[in-house]
Coordinates of C-alpha atoms in Angstrom, one line a residue:
X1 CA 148.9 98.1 162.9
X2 CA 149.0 95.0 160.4
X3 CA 152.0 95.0 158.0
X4 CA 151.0 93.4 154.9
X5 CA 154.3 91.2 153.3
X6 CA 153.1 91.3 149.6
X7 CA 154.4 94.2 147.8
X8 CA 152.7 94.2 144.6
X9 CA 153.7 96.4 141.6
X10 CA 153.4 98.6 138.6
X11 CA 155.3 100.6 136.3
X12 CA 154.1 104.0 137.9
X13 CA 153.1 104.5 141.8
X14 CA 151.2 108.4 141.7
X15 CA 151.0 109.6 145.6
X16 CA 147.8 111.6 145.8
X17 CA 144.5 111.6 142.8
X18 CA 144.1 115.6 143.4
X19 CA 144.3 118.4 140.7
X20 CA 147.5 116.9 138.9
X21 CA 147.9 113.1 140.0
X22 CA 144.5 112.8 138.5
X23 CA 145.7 114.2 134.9
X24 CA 148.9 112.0 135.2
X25 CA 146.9 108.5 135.7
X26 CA 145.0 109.3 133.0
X27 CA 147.5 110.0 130.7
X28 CA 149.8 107.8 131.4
X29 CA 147.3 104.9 131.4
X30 CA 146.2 106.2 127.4
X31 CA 149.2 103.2 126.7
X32 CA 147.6 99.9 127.8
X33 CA 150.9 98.6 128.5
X34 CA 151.5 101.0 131.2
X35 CA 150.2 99.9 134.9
X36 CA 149.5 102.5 137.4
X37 CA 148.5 102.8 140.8
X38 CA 146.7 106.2 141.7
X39 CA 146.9 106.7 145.9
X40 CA 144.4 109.3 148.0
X41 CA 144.4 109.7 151.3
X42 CA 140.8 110.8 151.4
X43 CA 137.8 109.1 150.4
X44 CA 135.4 109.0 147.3
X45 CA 134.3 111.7 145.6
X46 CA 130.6 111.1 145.7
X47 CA 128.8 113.0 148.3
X48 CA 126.1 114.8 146.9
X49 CA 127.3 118.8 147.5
X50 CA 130.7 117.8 145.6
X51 CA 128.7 117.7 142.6
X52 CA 126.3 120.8 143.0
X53 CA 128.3 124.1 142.3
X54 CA 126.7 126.3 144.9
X55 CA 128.0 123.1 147.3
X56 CA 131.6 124.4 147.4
X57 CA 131.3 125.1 151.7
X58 CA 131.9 120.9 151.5
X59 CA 135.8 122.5 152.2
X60 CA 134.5 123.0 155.6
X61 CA 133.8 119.3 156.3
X62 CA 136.1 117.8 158.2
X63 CA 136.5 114.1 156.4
X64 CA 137.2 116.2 153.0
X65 CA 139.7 118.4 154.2
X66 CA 143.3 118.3 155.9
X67 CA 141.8 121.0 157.9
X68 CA 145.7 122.4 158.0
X69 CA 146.5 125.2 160.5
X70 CA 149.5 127.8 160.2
X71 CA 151.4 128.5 163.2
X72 CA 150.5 131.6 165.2
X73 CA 151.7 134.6 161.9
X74 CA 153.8 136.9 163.3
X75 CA 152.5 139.3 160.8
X76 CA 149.0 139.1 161.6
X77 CA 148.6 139.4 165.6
X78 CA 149.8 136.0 166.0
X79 CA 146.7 134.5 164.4
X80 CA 146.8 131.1 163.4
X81 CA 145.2 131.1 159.6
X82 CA 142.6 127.8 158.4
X83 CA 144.5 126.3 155.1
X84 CA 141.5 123.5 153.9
X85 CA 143.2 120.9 151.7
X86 CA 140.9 118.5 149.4
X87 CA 141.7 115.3 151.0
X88 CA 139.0 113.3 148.2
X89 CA 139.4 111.6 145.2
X90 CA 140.0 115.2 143.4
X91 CA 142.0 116.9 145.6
X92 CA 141.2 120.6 146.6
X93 CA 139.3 120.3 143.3
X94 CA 136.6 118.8 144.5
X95 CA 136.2 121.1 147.4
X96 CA 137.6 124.7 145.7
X97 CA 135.1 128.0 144.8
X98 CA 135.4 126.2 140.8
X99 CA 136.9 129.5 139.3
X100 CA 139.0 128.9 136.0
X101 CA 141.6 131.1 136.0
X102 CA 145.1 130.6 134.7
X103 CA 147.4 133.4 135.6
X104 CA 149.4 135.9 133.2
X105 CA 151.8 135.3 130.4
X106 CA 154.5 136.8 132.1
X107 CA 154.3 134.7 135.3
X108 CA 155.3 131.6 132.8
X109 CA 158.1 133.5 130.8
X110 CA 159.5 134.3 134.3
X111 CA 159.9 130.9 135.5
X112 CA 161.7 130.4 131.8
X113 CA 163.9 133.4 132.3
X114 CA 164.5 131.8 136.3
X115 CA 165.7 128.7 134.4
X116 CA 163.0 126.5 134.0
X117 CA 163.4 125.5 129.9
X118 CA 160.5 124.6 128.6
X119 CA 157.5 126.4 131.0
X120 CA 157.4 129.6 129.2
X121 CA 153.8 131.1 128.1
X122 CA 154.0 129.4 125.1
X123 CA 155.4 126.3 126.2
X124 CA 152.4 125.7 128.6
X125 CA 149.5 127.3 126.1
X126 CA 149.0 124.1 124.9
X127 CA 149.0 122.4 127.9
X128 CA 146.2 124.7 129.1
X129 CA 144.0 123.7 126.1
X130 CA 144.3 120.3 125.8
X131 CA 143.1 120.3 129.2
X132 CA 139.5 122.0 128.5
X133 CA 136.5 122.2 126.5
X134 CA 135.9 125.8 127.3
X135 CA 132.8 127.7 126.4
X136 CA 134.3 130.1 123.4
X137 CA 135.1 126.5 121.8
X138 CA 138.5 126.0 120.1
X139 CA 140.6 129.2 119.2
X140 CA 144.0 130.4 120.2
X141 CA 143.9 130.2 123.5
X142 CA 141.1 127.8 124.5
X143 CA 140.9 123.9 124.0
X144 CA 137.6 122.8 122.4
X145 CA 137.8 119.4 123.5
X146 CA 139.5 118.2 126.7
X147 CA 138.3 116.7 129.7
X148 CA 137.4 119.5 131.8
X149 CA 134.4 121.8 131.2
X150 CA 135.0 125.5 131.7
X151 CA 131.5 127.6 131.4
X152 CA 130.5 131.2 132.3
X153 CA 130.1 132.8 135.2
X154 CA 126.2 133.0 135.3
X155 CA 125.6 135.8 138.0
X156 CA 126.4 138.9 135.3
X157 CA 122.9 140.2 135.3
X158 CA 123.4 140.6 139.7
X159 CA 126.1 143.0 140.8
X160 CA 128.4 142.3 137.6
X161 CA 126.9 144.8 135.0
X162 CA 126.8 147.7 137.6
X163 CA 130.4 146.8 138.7
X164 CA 132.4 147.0 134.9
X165 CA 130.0 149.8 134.6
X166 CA 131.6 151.2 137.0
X167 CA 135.4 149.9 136.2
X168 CA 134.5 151.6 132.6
X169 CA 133.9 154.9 134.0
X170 CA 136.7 154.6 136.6
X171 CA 139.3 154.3 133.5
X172 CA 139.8 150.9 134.1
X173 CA 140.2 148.1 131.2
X174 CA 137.5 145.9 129.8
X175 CA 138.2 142.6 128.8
X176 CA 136.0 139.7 127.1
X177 CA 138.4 136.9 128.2
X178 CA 141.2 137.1 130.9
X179 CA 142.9 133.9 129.2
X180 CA 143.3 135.8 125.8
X181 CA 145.2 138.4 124.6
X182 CA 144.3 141.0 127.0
X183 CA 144.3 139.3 130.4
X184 CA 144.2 142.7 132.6
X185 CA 141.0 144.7 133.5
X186 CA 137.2 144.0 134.7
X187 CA 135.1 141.5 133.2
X188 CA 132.5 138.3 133.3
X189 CA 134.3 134.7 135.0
X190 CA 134.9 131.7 133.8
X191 CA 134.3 128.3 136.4
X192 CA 134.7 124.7 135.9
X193 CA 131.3 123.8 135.9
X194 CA 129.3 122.0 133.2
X195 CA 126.7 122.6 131.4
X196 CA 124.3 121.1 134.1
X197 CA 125.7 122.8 136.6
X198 CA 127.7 120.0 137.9
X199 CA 131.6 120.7 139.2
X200 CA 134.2 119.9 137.0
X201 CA 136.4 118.8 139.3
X202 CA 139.6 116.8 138.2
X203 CA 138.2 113.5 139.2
X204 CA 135.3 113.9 137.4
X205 CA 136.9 114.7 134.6
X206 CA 139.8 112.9 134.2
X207 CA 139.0 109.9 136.3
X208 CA 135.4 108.7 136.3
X209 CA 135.7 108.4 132.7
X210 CA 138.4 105.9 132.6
X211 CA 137.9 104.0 135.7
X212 CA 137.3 100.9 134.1
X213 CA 140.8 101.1 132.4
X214 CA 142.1 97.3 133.5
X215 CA 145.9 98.9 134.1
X216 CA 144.5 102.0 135.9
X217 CA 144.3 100.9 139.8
X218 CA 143.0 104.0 142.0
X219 CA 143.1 103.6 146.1
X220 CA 141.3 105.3 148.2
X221 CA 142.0 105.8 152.0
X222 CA 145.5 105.1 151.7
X223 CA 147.9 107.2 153.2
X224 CA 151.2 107.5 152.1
X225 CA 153.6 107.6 155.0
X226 CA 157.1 106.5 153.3
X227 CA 159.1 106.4 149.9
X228 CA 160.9 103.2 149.6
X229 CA 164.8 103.9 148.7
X230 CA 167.3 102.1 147.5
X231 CA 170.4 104.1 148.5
X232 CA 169.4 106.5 146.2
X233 CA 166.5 105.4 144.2
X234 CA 163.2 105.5 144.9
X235 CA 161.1 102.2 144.3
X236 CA 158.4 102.4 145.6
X237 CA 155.9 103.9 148.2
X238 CA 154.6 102.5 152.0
X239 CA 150.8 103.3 153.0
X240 CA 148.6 103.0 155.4
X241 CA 145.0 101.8 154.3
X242 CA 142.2 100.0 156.7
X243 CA 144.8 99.9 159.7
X244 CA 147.3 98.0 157.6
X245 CA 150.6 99.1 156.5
X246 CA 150.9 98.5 152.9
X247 CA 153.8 98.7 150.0
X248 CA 153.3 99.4 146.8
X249 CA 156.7 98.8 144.1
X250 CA 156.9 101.3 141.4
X251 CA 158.8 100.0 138.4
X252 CA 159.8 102.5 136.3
X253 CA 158.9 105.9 138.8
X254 CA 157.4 107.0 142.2
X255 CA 155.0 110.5 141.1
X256 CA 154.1 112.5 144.4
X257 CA 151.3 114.9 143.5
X258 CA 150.1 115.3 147.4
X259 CA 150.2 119.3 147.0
X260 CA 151.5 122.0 148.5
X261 CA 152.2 120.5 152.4
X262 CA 152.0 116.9 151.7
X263 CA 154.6 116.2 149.0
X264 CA 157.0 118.2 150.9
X265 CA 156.1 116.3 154.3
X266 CA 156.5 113.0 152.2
X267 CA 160.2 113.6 151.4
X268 CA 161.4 114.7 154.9
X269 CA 159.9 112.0 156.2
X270 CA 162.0 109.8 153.4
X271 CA 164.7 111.4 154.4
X272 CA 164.9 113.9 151.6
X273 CA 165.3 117.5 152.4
X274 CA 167.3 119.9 154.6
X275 CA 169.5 117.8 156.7
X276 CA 170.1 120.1 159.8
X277 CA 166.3 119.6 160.1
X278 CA 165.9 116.0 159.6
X279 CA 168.4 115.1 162.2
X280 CA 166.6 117.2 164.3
X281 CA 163.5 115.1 164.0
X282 CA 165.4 111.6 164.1
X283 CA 165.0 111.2 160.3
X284 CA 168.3 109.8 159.0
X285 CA 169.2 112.1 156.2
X286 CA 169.6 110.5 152.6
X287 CA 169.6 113.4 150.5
X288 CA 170.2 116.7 151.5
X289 CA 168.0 119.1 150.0
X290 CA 167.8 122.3 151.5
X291 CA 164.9 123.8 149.4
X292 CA 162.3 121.3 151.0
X293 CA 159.4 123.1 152.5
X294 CA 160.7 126.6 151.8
X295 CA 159.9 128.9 149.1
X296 CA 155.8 128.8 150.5
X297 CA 154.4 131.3 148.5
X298 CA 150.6 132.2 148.8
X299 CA 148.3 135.0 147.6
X300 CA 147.1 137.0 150.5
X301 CA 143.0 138.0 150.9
X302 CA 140.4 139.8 152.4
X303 CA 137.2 140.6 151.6
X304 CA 135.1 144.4 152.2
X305 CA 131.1 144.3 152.4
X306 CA 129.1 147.2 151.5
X307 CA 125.3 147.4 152.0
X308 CA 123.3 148.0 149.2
X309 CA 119.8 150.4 148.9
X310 CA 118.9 148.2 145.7
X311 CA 117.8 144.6 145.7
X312 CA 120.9 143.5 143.4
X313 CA 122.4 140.8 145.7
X314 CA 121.1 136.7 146.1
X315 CA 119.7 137.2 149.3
X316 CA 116.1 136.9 148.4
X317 CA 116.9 133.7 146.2
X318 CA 118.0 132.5 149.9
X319 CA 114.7 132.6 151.7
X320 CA 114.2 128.8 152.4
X321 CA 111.4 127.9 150.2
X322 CA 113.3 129.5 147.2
X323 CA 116.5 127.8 148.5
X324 CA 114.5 124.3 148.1
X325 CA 113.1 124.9 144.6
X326 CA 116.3 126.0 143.3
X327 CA 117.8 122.7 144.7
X328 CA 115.1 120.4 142.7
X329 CA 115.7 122.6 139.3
X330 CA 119.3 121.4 139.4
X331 CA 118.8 118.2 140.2
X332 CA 116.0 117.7 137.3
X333 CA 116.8 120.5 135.2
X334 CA 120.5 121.5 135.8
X335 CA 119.3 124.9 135.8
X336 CA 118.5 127.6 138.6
X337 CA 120.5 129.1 141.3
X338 CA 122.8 126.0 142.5
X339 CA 124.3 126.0 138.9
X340 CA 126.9 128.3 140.2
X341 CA 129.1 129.7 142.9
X342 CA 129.1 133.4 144.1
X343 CA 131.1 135.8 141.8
X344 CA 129.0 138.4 139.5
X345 CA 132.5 139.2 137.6
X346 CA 136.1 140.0 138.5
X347 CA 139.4 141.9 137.7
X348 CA 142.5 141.9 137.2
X349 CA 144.3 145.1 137.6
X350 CA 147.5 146.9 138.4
X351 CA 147.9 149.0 141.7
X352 CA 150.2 150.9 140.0
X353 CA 150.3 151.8 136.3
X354 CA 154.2 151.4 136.0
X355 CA 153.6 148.0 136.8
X356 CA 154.0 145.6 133.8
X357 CA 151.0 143.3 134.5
X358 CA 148.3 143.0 137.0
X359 CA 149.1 142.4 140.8
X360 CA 145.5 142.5 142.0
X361 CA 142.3 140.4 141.4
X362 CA 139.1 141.4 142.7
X363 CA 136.0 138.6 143.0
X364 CA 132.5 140.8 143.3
X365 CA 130.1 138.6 145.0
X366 CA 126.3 139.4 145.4
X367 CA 126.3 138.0 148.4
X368 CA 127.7 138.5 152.2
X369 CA 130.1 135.9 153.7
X370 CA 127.9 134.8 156.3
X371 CA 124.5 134.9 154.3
X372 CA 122.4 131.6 155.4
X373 CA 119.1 130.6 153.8
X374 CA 116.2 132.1 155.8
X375 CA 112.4 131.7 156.7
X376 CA 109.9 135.0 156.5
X377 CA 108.4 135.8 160.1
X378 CA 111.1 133.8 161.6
X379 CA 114.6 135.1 160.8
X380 CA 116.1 138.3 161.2
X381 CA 115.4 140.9 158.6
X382 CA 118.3 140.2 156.1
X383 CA 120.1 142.7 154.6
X384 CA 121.5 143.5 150.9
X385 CA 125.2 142.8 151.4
X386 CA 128.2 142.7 149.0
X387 CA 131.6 141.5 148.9
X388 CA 134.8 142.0 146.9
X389 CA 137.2 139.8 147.6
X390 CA 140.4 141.2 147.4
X391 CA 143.9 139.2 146.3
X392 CA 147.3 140.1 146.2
X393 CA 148.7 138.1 143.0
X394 CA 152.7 139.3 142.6
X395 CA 153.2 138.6 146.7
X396 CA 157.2 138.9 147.7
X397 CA 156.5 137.3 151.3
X398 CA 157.7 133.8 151.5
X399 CA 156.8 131.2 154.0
X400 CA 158.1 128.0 154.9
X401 CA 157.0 124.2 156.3
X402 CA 158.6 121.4 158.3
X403 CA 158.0 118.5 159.9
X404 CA 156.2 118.8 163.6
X405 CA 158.0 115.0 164.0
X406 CA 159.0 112.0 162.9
X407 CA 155.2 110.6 162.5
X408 CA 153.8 110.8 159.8
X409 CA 150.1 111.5 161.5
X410 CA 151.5 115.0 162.8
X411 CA 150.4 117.7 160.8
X412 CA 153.7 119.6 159.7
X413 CA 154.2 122.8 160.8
X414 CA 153.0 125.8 158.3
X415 CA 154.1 129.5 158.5
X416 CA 153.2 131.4 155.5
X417 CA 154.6 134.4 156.6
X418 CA 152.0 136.7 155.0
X419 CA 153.0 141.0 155.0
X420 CA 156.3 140.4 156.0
X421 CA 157.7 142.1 153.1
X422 CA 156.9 145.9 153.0
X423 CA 156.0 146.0 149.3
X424 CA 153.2 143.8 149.6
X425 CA 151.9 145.5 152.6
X426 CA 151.6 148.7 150.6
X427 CA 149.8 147.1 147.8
X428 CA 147.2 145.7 150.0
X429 CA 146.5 149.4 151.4
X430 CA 146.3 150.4 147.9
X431 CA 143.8 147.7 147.2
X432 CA 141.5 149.0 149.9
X433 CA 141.6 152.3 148.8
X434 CA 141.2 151.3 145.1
X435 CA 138.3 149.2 146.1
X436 CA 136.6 151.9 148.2
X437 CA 136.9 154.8 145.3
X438 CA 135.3 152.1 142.7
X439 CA 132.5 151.9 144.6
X440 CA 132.2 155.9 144.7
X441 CA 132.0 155.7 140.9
X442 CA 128.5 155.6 139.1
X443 CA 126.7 153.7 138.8
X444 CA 128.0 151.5 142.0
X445 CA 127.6 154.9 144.6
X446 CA 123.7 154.9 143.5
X447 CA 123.2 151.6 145.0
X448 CA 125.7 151.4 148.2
X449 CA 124.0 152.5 151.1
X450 CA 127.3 152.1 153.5
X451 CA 130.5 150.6 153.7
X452 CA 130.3 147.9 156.5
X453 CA 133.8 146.4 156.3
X454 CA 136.9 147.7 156.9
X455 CA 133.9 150.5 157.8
X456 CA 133.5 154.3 158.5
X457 CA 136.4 154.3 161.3
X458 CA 139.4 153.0 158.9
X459 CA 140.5 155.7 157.3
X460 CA 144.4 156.7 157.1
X461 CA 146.4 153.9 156.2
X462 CA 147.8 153.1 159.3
X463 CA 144.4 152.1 160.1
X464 CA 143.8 150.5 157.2
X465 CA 146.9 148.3 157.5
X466 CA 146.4 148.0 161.2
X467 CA 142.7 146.2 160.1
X468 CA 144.7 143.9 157.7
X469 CA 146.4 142.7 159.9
X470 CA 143.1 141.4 162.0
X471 CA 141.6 140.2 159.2
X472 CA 143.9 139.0 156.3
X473 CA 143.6 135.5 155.5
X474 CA 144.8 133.2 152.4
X475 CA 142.7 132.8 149.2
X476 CA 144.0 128.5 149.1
X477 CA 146.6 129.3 146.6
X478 CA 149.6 128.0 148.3
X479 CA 152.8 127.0 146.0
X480 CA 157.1 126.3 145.8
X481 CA 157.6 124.1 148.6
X482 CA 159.4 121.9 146.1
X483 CA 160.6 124.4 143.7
X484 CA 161.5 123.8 140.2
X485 CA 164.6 125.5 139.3
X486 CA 168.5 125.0 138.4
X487 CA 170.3 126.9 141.7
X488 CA 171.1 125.4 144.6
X489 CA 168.0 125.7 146.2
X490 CA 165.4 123.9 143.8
X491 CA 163.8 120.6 144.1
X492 CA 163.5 119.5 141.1
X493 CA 164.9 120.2 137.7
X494 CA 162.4 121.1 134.9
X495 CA 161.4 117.5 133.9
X496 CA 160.4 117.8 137.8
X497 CA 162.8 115.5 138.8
X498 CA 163.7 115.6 142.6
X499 CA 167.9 116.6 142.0
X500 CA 169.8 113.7 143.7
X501 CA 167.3 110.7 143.5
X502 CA 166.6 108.5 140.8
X503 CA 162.9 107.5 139.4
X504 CA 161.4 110.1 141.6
X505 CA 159.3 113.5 140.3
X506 CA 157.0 115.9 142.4
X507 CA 154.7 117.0 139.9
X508 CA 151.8 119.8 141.6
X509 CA 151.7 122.9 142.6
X510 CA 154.7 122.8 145.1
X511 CA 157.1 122.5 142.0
X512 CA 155.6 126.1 140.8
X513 CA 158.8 128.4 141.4
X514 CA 156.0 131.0 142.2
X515 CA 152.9 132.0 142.4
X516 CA 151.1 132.2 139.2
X517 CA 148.6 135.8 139.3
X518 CA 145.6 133.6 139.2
X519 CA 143.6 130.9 141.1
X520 CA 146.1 127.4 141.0
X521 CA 143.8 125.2 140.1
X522 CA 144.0 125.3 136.1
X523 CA 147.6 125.5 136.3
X524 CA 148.3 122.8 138.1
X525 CA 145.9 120.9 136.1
X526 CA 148.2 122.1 133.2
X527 CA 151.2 120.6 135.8
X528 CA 150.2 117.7 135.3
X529 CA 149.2 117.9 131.7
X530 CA 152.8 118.8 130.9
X531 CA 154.2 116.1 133.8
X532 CA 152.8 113.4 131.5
X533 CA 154.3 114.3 128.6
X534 CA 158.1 114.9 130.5
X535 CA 157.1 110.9 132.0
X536 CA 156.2 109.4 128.6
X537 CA 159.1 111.4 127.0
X538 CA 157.1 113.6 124.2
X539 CA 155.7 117.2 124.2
X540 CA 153.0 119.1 122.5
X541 CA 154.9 122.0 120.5
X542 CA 154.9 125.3 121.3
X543 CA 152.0 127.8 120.5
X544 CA 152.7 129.9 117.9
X545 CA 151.6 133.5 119.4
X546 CA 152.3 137.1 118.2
X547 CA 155.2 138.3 120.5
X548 CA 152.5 141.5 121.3
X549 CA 150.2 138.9 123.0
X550 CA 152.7 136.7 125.0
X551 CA 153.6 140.2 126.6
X552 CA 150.1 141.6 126.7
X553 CA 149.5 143.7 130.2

């Protein structure tokens, strides 16, 4: 590999353009004055399916994704679990199932009370709104005018009205909006999709807009393999880009904003992180910071399928001359079926009513997993097939990463540890139960024919949490390897600087001191929102809420 002896420079060096390096370029580049350069492994965002909602399986393609493995979970018969990583300009929001959701109040207000000053609900409220132009418009708790476009599930008039139907007579909560003031109970989506049907992703919204900005510099294909230290301070960042090895000098700071596995992997190899383990892998230690690639916190899923005697699901709209005619009404029209992913609706809900806010979240999809388009007289007879997808949002299993070696080509080693803890082991059996008793209710019973998955031969819950174990996988929600906090074991301090090293910050999801009860795309979106603000040294004020709704279940 060429070494290239010019190091050029800028005030800012961001490693990684995914769902918060994005937001951070294009803030802090708002001050001409201000030079940045933006780094991403992966490629350009413009093959065709990243823009077409129903497109989402591009997570699947190999040059998109890490394509990240765990280690064999000793939890789950050993298996090794599939963690797909947006490596694209975008990050995993380019490559993700779109679905806007934000997580509840109280997740927020605990990492305040857990020390974190200044990421309380209403502390990152505003955050979340100047981020979007949502499809209520301006209010309380939506932004009216940001970069990203949050829209409606479309999919209601499929398996969504007969499933809050359902929730209703079951007892459960209805709710109009799971971002306002009553986040728990059953209800319509929301996605980051335009009105055209295109993804929102954070590229495309807070990138392609600006990319003429003279001080903004964005890199593709470049790898980030080192942070350059003086003693102490980072100054800069080494890459690897078109078999060169490159260096980039960062001025004022050095922003990692690689996600979950990479900024983690990025500071061991820099010699940041637990020393025991750095020694072990010939890394000369320079700051000893046990909390590196611990804290891995994820929200465990599965899915169930039930067959259906009524014609409510996509299926038919799959049939491969439908499948074509759909595709050329969003490409002319930005209407018809690829306007959209999957989900009719979704919930929100406790397993147990003592609980102070919801643990669960249920997608209802229309659709089976493995539904393919299909041509009549040719394929097999296809079948009407539902899912729910099940995820456990308030998980106390903790995982952890580390470095497979000193390389920085080896894929670090990932074991999330899933239903390790016994707690969360007992709410997943409750969530099958729960699931399988809402589809008893009216008018869902009327229109299942059967129960396909976990199926007529689960029944006690040693059965039930024997078939977990075979099938539970991860939902892509994966947070805390570099945990924001004030004990010992943090990472970074709340202005998500890394404790111990000057002019350095980790500013995605791996800062989150947990999982937030919701999907981690907007909120790390809102990350990097707030990130800006901490770099530039101002802050939007806090919302001014009723203390009712800040605690709302």
């Amino acid at each position: 590999m060429r070494v290239t002896a010019e190091s050029k420079q800028y005030d800012y060096v961001i490693v990684g353009a995914g769902s918060a390096g994005s937001v951070i370029a294009h803030r802090l580049t708002e001050d001409p004055n201000v030079s940045v350069l933006l780094l991403e492994a992966g490629g350009e965002d413009n093959q065709f399916f990243y823009r077409m909602a129903l497109g989402f399986h591009s997570w699947r393609y190999p040059d998109t994704s890490w394509s990240y493995e765990t280690e064999p979970e000793p939890h789950l018969n050993d298996r090794r679990i599939p963690l797909p990583r947006g490596k694209v300009l975008g990050g995993s929001s380019t490559i993700n199932a779109m679905l806007y959701s934000r997580g509840h109040p109280e997740d927020y207000n605990l990492w305040r009370q857990m020390g974190c000053s200044g990421w309380g609900f209403e502390d990152v409220l505003p955050y979340f709104k100047r981020s979007e132009t949502n499809w209520r418009g301006e209010g309380t708790y939506h932004g009216g005018s940001g970069p990203l476009q949050v829209s409606r599930v479309q999919k209601e008039r499929f398996l969504g009205e007969p499933v809050i139907e359902a929730a209703r007579n079951a007892g459960y909560p209805i709710t109009d909006d799971h971002h306002g003031s009553m986040p728990e109970g059953f209800g319509g989506g929301d996605v980051t999709v335009d009105s055209r049907g295109r993804r929102s992703s954070a590229a495309r919204a807070y990138l392609h807009p600006i990319r003429n900005r003279p001080n903004l510099h964005i890199e593709t294909k470049a790898y980030a393999t080192r942070i350059l230290m003086d003693g102490k301070k980072a100054t800069g960042i080494v890459y690897q880009q078109n078999d060169e090895e490159k260096r980039a000098l960062a001025g004022r700071e050095v922003i990692l904003a690689g996600g979950v596995y990479n900024s983690p992997q990025l500071l061991m190899l820099s010699g940041i992180g637990p020393a025991h383990h750095l020694k072990d892998m010939g890394i000369d230690p320079i700051v000893d910071l046990p909390g590196v690639g611990r804290n891995l916190s994820e929200h465990a899923g599965f899915w169930t399928e039930h067959a259906a005697r009524e014609p409510v699901t996509l299926i038919k709209d799959l049939r491969a001359d439908k499948v074509a005619l759909s595709f050329a009404q969003w490409l002319l029209l930005g209407k018809g079926l690829m306007t959209t992913q999957c989900n009719s609706c979704h919930a929100e809900i406790k397993s147990r009513p003592e609980l102070a806010h919801p643990d669960l979240q249920i997608y209802f999809n229309p659709i089976a997993a493995d539904a393919k388009p299909w041509v009549p007289l040719i394929s097999k007879k296809q079948q009407h097939r539902m899912t729910s997808v099940v995820c456990l949002l308030q998980p106390k299993s903790r995982g952890w990463m580390e470095l497979r070696s000193a390389d920085p080509a080896d894929k670090p080693r990932i074991t999330l540890n899933l239903m390790s803890d016994r707690s969360d082991v007992e709410t997943l059996i409750n969530s099958v139960e729960m699931v399988r008793e809402l589809y008893k209710t009216e008018p869902l019973a009327s229109i299942v024919a059967q129960e396909n998955l976990p199926g007529a031969d689960v029944q006690s819950r040693d059965e039930i949490e024997a078939w977990l174990r075979s099938v539970l996988i991860t939902t892509h929600h994966s947070v805390g390897t570099c945990a924001m906090g004030i004990d010992e074991e943090a990472v970074v301090d709340p202005q998500l600087r890394v404790r111990g090293v000057e002019n350095l910050r980790v500013c995605d999801a791996s800062i989150m001191p947990t999982v937030p009860g919701g999907n981690t795309n907007a909120p790390s979106i809102m990350v990097g929102e707030k990130a800006a603000d901490l770099i530039r040294g101002t802050s939007l004020a806090p919302a001014e809420l009723p203390r009712q709704d800040t605690l709302a279940a």
